[in-house]
PDB file of C-alpha atoms in Angstrom:
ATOM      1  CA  UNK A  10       6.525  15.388  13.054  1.00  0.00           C
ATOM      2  CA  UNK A  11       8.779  13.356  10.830  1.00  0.00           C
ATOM      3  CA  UNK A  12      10.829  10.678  12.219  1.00  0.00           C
ATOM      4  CA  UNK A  13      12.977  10.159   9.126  1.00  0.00           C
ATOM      5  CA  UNK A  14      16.267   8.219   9.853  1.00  0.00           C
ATOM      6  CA  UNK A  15      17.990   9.582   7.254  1.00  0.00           C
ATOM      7  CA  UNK A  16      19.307  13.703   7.942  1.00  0.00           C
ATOM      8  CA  UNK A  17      21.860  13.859   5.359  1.00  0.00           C
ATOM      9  CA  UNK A  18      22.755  12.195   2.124  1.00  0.00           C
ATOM     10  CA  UNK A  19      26.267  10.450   3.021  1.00  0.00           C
ATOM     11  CA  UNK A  20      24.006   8.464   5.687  1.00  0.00           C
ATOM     12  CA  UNK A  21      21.475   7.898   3.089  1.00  0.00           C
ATOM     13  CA  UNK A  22      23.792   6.841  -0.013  1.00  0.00           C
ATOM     14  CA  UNK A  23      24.598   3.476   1.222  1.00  0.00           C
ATOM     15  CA  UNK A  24      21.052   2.757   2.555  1.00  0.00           C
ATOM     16  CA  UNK A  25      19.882   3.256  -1.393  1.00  0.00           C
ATOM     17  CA  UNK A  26      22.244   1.260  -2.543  1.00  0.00           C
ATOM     18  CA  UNK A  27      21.359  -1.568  -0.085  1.00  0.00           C
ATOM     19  CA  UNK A  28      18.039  -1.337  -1.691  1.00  0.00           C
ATOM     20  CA  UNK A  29      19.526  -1.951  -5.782  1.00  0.00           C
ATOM     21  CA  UNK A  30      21.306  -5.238  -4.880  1.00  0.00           C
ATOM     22  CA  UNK A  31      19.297  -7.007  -7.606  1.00  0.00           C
ATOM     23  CA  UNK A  32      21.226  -6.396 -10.957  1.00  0.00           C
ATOM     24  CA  UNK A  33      18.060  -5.819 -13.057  1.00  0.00           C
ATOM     25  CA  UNK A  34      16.346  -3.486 -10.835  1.00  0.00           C
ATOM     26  CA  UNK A  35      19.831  -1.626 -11.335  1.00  0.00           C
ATOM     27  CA  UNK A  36      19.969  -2.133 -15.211  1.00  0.00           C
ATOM     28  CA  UNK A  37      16.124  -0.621 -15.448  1.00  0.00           C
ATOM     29  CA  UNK A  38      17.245   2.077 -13.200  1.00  0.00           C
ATOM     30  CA  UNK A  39      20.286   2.652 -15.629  1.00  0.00           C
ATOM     31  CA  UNK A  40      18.103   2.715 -18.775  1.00  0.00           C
ATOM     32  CA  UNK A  41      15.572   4.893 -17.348  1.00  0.00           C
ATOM     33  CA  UNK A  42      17.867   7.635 -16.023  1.00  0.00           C
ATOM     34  CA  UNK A  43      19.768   7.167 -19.748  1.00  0.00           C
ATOM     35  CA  UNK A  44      16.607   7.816 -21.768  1.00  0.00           C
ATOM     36  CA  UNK A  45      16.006  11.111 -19.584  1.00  0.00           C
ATOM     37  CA  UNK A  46      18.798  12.183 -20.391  1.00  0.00           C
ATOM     38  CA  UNK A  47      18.228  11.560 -23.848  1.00  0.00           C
ATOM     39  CA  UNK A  48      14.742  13.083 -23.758  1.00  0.00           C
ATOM     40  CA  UNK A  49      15.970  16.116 -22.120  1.00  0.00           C
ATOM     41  CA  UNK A  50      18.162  16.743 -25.074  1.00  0.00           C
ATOM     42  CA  UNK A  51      15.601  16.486 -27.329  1.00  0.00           C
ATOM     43  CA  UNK A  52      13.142  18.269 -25.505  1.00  0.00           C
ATOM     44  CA  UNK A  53      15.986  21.395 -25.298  1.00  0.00           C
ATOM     45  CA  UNK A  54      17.159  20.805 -29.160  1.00  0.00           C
ATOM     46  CA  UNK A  55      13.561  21.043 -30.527  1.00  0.00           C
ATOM     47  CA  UNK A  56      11.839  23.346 -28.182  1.00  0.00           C
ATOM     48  CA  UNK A  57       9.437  20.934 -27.398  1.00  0.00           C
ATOM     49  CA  UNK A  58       8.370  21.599 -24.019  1.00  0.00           C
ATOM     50  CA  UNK A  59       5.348  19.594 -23.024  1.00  0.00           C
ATOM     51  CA  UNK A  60       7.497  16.697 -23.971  1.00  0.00           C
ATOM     52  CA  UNK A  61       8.657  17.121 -20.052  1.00  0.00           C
ATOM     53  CA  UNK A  62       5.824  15.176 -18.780  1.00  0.00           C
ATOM     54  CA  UNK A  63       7.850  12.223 -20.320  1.00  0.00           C
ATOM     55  CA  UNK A  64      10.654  12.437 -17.957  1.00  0.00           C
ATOM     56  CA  UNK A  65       9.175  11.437 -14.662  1.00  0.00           C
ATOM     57  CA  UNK A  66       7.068   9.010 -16.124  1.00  0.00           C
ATOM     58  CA  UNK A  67       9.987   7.373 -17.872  1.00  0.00           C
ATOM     59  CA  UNK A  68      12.184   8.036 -14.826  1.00  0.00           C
ATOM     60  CA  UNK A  69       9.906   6.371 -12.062  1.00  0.00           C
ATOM     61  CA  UNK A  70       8.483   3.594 -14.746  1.00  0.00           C
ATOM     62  CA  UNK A  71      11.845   1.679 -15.328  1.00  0.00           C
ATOM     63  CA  UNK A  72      12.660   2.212 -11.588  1.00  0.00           C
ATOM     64  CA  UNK A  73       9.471   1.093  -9.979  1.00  0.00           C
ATOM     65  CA  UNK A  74       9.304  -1.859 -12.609  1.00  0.00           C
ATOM     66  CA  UNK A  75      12.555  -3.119 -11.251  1.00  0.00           C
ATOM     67  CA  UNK A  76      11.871  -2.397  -7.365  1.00  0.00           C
ATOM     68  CA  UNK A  77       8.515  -4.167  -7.527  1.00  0.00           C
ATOM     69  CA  UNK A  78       9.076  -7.242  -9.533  1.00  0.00           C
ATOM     70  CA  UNK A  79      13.093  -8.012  -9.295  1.00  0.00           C
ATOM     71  CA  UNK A  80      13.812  -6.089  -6.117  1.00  0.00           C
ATOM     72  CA  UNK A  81      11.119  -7.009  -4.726  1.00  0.00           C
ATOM     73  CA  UNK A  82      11.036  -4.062  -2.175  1.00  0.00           C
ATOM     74  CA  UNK A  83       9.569  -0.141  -1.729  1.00  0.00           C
ATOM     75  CA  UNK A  84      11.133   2.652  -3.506  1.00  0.00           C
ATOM     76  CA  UNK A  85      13.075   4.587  -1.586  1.00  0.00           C
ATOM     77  CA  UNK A  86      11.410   7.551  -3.322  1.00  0.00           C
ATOM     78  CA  UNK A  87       8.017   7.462  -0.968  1.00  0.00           C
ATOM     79  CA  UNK A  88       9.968   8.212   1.727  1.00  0.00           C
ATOM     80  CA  UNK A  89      12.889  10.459   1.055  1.00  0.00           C
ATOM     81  CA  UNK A  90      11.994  11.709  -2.414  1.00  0.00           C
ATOM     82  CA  UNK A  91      14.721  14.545  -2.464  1.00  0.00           C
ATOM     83  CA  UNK A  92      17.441  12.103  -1.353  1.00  0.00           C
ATOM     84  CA  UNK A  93      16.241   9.455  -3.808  1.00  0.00           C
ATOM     85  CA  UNK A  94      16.065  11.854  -6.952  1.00  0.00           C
ATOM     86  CA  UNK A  95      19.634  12.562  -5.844  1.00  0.00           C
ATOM     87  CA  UNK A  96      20.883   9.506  -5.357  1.00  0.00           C
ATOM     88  CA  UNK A  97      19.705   7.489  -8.678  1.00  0.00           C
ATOM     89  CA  UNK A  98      21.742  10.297 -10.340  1.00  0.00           C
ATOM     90  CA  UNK A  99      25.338   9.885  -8.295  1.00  0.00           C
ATOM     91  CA  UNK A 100      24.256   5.995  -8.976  1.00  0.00           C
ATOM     92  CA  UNK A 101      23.938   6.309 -12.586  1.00  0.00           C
ATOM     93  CA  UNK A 102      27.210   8.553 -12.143  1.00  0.00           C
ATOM     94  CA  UNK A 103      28.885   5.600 -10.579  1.00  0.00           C
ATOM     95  CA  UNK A 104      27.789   3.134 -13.840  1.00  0.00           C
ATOM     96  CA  UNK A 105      28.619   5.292 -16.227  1.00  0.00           C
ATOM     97  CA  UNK A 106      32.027   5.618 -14.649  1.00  0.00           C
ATOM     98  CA  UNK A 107      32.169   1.825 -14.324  1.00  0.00           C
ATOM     99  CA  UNK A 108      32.330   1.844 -10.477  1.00  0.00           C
ATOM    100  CA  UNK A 109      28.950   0.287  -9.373  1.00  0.00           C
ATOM    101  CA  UNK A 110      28.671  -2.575 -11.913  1.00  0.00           C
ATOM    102  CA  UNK A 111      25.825  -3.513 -13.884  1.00  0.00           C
ATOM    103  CA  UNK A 112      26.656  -7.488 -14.517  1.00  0.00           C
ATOM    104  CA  UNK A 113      25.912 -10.279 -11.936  1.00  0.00           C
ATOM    105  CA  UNK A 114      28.044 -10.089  -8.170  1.00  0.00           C
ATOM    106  CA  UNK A 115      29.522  -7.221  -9.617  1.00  0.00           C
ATOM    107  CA  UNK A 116      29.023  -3.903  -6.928  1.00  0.00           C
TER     108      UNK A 116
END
């Protein structure tokens, strides 16, 4: 049986965020989730589907490039995937809206 700390995603939120401190691990996290977005749009304008396989790959390659080499720490992801997937979209939310910065000592 799971001994996850985590039951609910207003415990988890902050927790993920504790782990994007580094700014360029939140940048490539930013880009990532910004080029699904505009994949997705392209994949629904054109019709073509087996584009998909794209999005995870480009999702989970700009994040895991900025955990492992500027963050320096594990992905939240292996360990509450759900809550993860979730949260790096209310995060890129936040940038978009300018309320979690994406320059230096900014949060």
């Amino acid at each position: 049986m799971s001994t996850k700390k985590y039951q609910d995603f207003n415990s988890f939120y902050p927790f993920y965020l504790s782990q994007h401190q580094d700014v360029t691990c939140r940048r490539l996290h930013y880009i990532g989730s910004g080029i699904i977005v505009v994949m997705l749009i392209i994949v629904l304008l054109s019709e073509q589907w087996w584009l998909l396989w794209t999005l995870p790959v480009i999702g989970y390659g700009f994040a895991w490039v900025g955990h492992f080499f500027f963050e320096k720490n594990k992905p939240a992801t292996f360990e509450y995937p759900f809550y993860s997937l979730l949260a790096d979209w209310v995060m890129f939310a936040q940038m978009l809206k300018n309320k979690l910065g994406l320059k230096k000592n900014s949060g």
